[in-house]
Short mmCIF file of C-alpha atoms in Angstrom, two decimals:
data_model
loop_
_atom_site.label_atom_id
_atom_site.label_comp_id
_atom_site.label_asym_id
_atom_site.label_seq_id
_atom_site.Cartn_x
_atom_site.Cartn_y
_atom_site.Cartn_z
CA UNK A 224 0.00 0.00 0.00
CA UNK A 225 1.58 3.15 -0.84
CA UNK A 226 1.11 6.99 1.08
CA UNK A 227 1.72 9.72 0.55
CA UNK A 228 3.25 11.87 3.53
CA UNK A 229 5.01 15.07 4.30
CA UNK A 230 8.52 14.03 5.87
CA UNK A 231 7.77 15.10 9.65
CA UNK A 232 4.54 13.40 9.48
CA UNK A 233 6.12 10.16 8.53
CA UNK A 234 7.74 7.86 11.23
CA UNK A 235 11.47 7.85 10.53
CA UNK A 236 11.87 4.83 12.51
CA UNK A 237 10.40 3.11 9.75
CA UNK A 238 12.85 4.31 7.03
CA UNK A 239 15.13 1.17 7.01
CA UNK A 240 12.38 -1.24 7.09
CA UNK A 241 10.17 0.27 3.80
CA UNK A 242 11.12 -1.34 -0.05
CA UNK A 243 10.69 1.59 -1.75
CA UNK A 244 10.11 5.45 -1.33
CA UNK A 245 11.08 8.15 -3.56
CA UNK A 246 11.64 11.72 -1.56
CA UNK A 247 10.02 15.02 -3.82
CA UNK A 248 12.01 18.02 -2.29
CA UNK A 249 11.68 21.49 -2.18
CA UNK A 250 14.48 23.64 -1.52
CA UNK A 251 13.24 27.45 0.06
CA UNK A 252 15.49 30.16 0.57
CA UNK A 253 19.15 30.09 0.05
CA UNK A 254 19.91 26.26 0.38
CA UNK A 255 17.21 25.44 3.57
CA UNK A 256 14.99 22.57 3.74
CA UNK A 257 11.36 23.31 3.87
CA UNK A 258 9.13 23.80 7.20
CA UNK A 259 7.73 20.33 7.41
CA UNK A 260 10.72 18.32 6.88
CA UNK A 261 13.26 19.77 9.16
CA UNK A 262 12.68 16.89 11.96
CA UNK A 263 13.60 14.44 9.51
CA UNK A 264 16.71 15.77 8.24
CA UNK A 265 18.12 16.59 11.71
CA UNK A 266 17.67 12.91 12.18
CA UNK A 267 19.33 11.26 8.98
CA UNK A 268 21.93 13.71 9.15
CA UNK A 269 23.55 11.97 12.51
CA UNK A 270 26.91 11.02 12.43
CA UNK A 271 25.96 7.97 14.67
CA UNK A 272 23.86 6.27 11.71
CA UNK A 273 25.31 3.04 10.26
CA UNK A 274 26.52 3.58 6.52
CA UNK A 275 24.73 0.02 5.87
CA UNK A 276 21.38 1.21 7.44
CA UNK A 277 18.85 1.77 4.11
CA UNK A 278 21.18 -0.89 2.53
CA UNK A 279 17.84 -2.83 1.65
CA UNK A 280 15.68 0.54 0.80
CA UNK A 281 15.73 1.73 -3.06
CA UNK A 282 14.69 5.47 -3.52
CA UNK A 283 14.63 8.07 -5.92
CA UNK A 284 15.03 11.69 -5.18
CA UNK A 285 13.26 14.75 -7.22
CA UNK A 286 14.44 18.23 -6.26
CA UNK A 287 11.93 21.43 -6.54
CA UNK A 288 14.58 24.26 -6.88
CA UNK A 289 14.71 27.45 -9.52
CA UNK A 290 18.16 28.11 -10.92
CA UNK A 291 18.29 31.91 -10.25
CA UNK A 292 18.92 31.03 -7.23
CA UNK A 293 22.73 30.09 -6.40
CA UNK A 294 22.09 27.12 -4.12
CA UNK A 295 19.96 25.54 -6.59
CA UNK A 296 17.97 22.46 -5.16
CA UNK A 297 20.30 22.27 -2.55
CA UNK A 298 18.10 20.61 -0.31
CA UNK A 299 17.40 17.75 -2.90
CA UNK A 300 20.74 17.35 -3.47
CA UNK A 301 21.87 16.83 0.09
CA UNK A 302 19.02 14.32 0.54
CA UNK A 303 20.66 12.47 -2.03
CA UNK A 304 23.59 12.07 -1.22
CA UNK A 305 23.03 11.31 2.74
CA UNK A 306 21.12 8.23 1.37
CA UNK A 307 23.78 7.29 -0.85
CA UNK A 308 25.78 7.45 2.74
CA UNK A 309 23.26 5.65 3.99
CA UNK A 310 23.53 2.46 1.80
CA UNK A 311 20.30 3.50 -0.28
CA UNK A 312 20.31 2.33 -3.50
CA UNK A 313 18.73 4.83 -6.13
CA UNK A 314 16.04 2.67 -8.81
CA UNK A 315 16.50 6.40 -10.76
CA UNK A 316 18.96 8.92 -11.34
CA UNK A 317 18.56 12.44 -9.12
CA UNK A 318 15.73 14.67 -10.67
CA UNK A 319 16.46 18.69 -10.49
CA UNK A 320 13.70 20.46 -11.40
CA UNK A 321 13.87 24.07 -12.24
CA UNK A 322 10.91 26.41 -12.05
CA UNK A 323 12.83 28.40 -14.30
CA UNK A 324 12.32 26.47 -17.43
CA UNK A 325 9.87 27.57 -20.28
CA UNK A 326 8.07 24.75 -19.28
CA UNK A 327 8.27 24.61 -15.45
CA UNK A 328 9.09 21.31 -13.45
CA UNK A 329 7.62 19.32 -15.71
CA UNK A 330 10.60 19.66 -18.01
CA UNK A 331 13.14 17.69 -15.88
CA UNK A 332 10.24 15.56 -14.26
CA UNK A 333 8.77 13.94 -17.36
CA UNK A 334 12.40 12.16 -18.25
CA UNK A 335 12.81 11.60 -14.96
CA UNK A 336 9.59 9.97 -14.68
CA UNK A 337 10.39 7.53 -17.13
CA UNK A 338 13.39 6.05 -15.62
CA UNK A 339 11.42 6.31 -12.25
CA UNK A 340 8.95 3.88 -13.80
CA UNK A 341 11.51 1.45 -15.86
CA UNK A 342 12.98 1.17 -12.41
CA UNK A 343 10.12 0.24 -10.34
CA UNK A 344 9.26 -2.50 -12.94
CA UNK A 345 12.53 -4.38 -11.59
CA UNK A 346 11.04 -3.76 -8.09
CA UNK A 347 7.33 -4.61 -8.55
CA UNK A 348 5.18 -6.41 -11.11
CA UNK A 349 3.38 -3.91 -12.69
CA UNK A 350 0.67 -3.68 -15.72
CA UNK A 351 2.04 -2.42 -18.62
CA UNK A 352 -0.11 0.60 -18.58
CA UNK A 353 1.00 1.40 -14.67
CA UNK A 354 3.18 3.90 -16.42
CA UNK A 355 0.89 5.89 -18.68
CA UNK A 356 -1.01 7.82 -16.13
CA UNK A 357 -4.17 7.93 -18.39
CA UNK A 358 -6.41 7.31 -15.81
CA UNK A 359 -8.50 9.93 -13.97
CA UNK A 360 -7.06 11.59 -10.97
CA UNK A 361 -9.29 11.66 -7.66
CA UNK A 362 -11.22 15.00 -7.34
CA UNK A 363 -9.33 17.01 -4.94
CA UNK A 364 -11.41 19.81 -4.21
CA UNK A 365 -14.69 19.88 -3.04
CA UNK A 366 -17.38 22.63 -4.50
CA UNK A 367 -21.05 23.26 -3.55
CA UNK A 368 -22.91 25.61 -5.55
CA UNK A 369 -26.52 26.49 -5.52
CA UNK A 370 -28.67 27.75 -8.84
CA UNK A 371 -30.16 31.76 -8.07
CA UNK A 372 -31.79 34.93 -9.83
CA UNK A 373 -30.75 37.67 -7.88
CA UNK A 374 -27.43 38.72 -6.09
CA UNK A 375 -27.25 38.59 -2.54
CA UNK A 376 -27.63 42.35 -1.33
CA UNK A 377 -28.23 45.82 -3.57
CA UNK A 378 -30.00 44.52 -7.17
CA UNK A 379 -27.53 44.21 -10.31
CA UNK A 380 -27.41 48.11 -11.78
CA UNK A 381 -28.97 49.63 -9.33
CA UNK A 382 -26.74 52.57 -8.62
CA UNK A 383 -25.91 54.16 -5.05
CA UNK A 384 -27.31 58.01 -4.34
CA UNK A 385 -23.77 58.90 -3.71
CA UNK A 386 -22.72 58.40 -7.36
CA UNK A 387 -20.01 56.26 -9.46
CA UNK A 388 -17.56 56.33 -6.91
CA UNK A 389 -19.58 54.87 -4.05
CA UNK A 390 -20.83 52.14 -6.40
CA UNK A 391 -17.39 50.98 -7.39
CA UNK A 392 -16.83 51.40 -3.26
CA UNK A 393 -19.60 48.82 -2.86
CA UNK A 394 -18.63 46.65 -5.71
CA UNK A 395 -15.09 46.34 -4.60
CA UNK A 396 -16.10 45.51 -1.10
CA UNK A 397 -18.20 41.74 -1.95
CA UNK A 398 -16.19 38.75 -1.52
CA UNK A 399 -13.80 39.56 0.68
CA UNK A 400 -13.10 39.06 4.39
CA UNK A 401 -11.56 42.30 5.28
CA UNK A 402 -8.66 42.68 7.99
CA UNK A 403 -10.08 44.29 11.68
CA UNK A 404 -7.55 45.20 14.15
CA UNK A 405 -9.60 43.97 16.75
CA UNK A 406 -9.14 40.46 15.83
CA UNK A 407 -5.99 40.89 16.86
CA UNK A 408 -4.20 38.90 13.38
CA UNK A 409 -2.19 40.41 10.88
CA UNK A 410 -3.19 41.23 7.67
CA UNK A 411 -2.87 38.60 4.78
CA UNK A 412 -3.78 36.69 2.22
CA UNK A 413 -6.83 35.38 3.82
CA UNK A 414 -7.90 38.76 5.51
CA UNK A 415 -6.52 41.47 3.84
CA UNK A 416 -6.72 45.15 4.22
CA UNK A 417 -9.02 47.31 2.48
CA UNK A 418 -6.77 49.90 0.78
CA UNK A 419 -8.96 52.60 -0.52
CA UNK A 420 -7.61 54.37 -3.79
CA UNK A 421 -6.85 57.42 -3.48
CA UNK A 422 -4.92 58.76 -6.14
CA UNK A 423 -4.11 57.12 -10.00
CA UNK A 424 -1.58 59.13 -11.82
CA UNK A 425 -0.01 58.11 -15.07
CA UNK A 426 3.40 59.08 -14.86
CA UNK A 427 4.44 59.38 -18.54
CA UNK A 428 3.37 61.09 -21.06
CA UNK A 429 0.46 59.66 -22.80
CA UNK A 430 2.17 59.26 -25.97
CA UNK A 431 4.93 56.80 -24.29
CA UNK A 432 4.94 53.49 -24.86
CA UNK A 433 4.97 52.64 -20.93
CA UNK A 434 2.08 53.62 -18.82
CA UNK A 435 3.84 54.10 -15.19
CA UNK A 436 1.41 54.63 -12.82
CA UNK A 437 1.45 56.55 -9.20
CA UNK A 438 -0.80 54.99 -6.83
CA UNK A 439 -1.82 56.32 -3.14
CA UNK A 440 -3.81 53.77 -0.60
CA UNK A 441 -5.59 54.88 2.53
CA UNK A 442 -4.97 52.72 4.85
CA UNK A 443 -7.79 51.26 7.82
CA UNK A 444 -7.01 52.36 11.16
CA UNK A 445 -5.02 50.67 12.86
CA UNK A 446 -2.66 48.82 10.08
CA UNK A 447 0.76 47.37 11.53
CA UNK A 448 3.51 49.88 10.40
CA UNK A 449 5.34 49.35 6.88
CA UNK A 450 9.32 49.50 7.14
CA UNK A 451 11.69 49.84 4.61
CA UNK A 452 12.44 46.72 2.81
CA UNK A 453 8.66 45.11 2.98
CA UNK A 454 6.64 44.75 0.01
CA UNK A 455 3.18 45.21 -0.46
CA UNK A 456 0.93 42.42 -1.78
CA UNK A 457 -1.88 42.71 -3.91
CA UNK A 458 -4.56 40.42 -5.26
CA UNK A 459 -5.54 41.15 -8.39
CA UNK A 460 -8.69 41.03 -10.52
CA UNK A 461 -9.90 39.54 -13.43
CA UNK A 462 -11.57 41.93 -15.86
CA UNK A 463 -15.11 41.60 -16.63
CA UNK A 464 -14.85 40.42 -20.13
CA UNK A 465 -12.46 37.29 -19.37
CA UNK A 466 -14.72 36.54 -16.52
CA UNK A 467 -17.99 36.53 -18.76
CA UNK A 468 -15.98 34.52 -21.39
CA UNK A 469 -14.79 31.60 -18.64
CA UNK A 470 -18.32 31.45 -17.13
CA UNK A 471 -19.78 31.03 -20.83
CA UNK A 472 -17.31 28.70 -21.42
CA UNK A 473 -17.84 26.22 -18.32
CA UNK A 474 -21.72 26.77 -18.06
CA UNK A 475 -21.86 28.17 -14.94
CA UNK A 476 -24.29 30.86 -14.11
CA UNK A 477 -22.89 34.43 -12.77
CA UNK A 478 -25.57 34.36 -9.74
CA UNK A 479 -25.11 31.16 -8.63
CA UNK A 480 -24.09 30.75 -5.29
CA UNK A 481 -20.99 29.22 -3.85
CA UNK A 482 -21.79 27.64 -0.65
CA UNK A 483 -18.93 25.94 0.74
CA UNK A 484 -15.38 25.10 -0.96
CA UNK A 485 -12.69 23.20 0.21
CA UNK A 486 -9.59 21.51 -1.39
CA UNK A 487 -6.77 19.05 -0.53
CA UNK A 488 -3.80 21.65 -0.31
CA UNK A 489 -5.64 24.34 1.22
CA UNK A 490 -5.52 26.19 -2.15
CA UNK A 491 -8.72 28.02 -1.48
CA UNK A 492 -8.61 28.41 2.36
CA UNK A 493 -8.64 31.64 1.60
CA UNK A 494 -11.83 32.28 0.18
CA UNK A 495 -14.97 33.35 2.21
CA UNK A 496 -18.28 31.33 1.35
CA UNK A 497 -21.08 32.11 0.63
CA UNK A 498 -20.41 34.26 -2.80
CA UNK A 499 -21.63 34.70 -5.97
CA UNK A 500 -19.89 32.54 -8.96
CA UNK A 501 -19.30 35.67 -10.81
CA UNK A 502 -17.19 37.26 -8.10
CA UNK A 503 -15.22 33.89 -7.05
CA UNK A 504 -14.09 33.66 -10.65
CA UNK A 505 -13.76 37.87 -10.93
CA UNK A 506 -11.49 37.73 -7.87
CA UNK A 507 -10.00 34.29 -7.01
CA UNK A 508 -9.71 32.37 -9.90
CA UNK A 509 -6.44 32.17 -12.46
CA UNK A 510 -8.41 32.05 -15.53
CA UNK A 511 -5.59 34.43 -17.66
CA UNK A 512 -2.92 32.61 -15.85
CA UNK A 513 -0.43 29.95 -18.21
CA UNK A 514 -0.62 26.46 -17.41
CA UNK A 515 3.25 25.30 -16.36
CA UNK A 516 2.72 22.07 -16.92
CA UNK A 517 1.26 19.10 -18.60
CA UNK A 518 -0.98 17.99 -15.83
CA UNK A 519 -3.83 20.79 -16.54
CA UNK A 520 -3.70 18.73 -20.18
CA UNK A 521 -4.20 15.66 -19.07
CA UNK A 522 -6.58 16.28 -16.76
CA UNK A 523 -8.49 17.90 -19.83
CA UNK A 524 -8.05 14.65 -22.29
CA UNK A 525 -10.99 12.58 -19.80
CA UNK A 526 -13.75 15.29 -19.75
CA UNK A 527 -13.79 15.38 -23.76
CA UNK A 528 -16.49 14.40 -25.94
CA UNK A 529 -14.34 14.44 -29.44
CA UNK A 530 -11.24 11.70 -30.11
CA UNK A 531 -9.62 14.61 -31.86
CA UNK A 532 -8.98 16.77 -29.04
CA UNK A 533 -8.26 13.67 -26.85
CA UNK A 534 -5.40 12.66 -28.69
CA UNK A 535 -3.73 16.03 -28.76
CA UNK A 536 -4.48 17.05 -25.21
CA UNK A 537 -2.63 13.73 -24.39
CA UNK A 538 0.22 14.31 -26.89
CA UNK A 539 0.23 17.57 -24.79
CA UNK A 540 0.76 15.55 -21.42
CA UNK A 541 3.67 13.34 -22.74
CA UNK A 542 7.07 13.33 -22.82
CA UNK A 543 7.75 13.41 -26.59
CA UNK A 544 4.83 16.37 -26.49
CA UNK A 545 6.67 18.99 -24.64
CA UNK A 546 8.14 21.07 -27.13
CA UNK A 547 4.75 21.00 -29.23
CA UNK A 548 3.38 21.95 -25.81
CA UNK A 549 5.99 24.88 -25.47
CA UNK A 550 5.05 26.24 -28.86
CA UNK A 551 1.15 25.72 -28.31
CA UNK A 552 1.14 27.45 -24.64
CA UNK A 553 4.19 28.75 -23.09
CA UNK A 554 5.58 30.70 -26.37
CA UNK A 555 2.43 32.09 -26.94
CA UNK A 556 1.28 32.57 -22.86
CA UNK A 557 -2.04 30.82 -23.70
CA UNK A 558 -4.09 31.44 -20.81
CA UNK A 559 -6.06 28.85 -19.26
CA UNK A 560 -9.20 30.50 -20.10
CA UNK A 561 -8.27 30.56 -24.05
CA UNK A 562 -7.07 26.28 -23.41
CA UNK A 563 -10.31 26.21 -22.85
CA UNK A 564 -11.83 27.82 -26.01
CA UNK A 565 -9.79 25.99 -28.13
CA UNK A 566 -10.89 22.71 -26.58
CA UNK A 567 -14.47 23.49 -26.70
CA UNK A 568 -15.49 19.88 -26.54
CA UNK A 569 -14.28 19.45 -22.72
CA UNK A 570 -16.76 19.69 -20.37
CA UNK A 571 -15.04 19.68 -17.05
CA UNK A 572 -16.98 18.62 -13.72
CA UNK A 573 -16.92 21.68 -11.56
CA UNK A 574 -14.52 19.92 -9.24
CA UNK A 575 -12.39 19.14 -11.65
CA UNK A 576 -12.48 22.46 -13.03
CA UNK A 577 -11.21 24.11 -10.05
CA UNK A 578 -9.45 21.28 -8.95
CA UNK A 579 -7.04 22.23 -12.99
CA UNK A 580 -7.63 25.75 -12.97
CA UNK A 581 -5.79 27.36 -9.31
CA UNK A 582 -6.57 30.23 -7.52
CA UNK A 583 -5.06 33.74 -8.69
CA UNK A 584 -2.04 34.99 -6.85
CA UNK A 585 -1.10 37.93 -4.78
CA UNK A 586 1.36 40.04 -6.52
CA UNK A 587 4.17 41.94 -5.10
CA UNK A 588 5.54 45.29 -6.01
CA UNK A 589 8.42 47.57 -3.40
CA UNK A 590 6.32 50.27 -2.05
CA UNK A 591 7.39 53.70 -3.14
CA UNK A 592 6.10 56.05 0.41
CA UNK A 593 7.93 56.24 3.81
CA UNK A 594 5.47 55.36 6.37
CA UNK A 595 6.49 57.71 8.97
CA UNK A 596 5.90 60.73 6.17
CA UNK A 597 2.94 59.64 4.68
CA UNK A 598 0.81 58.14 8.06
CA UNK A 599 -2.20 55.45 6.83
CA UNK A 600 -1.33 55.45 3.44
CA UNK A 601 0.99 53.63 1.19
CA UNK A 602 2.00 54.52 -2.37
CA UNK A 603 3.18 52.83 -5.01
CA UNK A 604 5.02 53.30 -8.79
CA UNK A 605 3.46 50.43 -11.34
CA UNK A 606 4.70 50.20 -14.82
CA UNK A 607 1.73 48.57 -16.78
CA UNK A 608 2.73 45.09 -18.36
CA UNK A 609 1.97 45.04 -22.05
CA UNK A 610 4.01 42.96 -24.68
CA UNK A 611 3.85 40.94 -27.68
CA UNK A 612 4.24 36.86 -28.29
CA UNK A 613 6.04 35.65 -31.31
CA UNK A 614 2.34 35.02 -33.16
CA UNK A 615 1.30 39.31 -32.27
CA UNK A 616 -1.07 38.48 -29.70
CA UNK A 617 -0.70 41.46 -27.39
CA UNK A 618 -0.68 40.23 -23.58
CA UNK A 619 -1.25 42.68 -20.78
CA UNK A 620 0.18 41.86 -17.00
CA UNK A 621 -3.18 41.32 -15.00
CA UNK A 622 -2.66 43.01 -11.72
CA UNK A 623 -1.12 45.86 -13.78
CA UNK A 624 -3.81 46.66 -16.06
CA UNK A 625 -6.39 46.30 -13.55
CA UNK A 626 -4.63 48.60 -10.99
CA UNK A 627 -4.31 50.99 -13.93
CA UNK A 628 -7.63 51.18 -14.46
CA UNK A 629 -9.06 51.62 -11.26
CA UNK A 630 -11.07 54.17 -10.23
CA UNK A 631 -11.28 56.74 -6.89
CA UNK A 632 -12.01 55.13 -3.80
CA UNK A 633 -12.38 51.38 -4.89
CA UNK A 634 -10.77 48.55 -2.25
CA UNK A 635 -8.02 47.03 -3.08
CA UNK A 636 -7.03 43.81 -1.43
CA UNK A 637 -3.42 44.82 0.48
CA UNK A 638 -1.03 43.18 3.24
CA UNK A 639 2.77 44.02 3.43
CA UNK A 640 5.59 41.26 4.11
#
């Protein structure tokens, strides 16, 4: 029976009495070893250890690392080679995957898959198919949604006496569960501040190519102090448009309600339930994000109705597919919203949709005020992302179009780190 565990949840008395287990590790920082495996590698790392001790255990190692960083998967490198010391024998070379690659991890973990696999069939007797992966992965998320007419609260176009500003106040402030100081936590991710615009500048002149924006927050009373060096985080939203497009796409209504969500990973801890469909996918959902990898393809190639698509969304999610896949997505920064138009006979299960598309992510920018000079407020200088793929599609950042089109006094979704 196989598990799957993180490393200080598993039992490392048990380590030299296991046949096989193959270690997937992330390295964070400048060389450390991640959170939840730091227990464990304290304990392998004694001198005191026999050098026969995993002398019946084969293993394989896989390192999470991004080359811009100098100690590149160190962490899965020093795993490595202490069970070498340890009289492990490896059933696969060492994977290092890079997040820097064109096409993510999957680029070093596809080959390395493949000699994972030829080496577990001189372990175990497996089918010849064991290998393929074409069969469905388990639903890991979770979704409840019930059908209605209306949204919750003030009636679609109705506006408020106090004019446009006010309504885009009121707009801005649904679906989120804003940061109190009396609750005593910090602001973040999953209860942010409400930073209310205050001032959007352009910077340049309008006939520049860049659009370089000054922007000025107000603050809530009460916000832990900003210090130099700190960042301020921002969660972005989708425009209307793309939003409208992805809920056509998927069949889902805008009014519908989302009742309760919950996933595997935690992925969308964040979100506050009940709300609308329209704003969960407006302001938590990736849908002009790039798939990385091959997975979001292969989960695609069950929920198809035509043979077509099937074969080349599983062409996509093999090895000898990757560079197609590279030309088809990453070259061209397909979103996964546009995957989805061009597939337009997948019909994804609602759990499996959000299970293959993830949740958008906050983005960070060096804040550009003092906070000492300029009390409950923070300002920031944003140069709009616009740029062309090889094919002319013209791409535009997300966060930094929609900051640049804000408008006076709407929330923005803030915490500093």
């Amino acid at each position: 029976v196989a598990e799957v565990r993180a490393l200080d949840e598993y039992d490392v008395k048990r380590l030299p009495g296991e046949t096989v287990v193959v270690f997937v590790v992330a390295t964070c920082g400048q060389g450390e070893v991640p959170d939840n495996m730091k227990r464990f590698w304290r304990t392998i790392r004694r001198r005191t250890l026999p050098p026969d001790l995993l002398q019946s255990v084969r293993t394989a190692v896989f390192g999470l690392g991004d080359s811009s960083y100098a100690k590149f998967n160190f962490a899965g490198k020093g795993v490595y080679r202490r069970l070498l010391g340890l009289g492990a024998k490896m059933v696969a070379p060492r994977g290092d995957g890079d997040d820097q690659h064109p096409l993510g991890l999957d680029a070093a973990l596809s080959p390395w898959l493949q000699e994972l696999w030829a080496g577990l069939h001189e372990v175990y007797t497996l089918r010849p198919e064991a290998s393929l992966g074409w069969s469905p992965p388990a639903p890991a998320v979770a979704v409840s949604i019930e059908e209605q007419h209306t949204f919750p609260g003030k009636p679609a176009g109705e506006r408020s006496a106090e004019g446009e500003d006010a309504d885009a106040a009121d707009r801005g402030s649904v679906g989120y569960q804003w940061w109190n100081a009396v609750r005593g936590v910090a602001p973040s991710l999953r209860q942010p501040l409400r930073a209310v615009l205050q001032e959007n500048t352009r910077l340049t002149s309008p006939d520049w190519g860049q659009d370089v924006r000054h922007l000025a927050f107000h603050l809530p009373a009460g916000t832990p102090p900003y210090a130099p060096g700190d960042v301020a985080c921002i969660l972005p939203e989708n425009g209307v448009e793309e939003t409208g497009r992805f809920l056509l796409r998927v069949g889902l209504r805008e009014d519908a309600l989302v009742t309760s969500l919950t996933s595997q990973d935690g992925r969308w801890s964040h979100v506050p339930t009940p709300l609308t469909v329209g704003e969960f996918v407006r302001r938590y959902v990736d849908i002009q994000g790039t798939p990385r990898g091959r997975i979001f393809f292969i989960v695609l190639s069950f929920f198809t109705t035509s043979e077509v698509e099937r074969e080349k969304l599983r062409e996509f999610g093999t090895a000898e597919g990757q560079e197609a896949l590279r030309h088809y997505c990453q070259k061209e920064r397909r979103s996964y919203l546009e995957v989805l138009e061009d597939f337009p006979h997948v019909q994804l299960p609602v759990e499996y949709l959000f299970m293959a598309v993830p949740p958008l992510r906050p983005r960070r920018f060096s804040i550009a005020s003092s906070g000492s000079l300029h009390e409950g407020q923070l300002h920031l200088c944003v140069a709009k992302l616009e740029f062309f793929t090889p094919l002319k599609r013209k791409r535009q950042g997300v966060c930094s179009t929609w900051l640049a089109n804000l408008h006076h006094s709407y929330p923005v979704p803030m915490w500093c780190e």
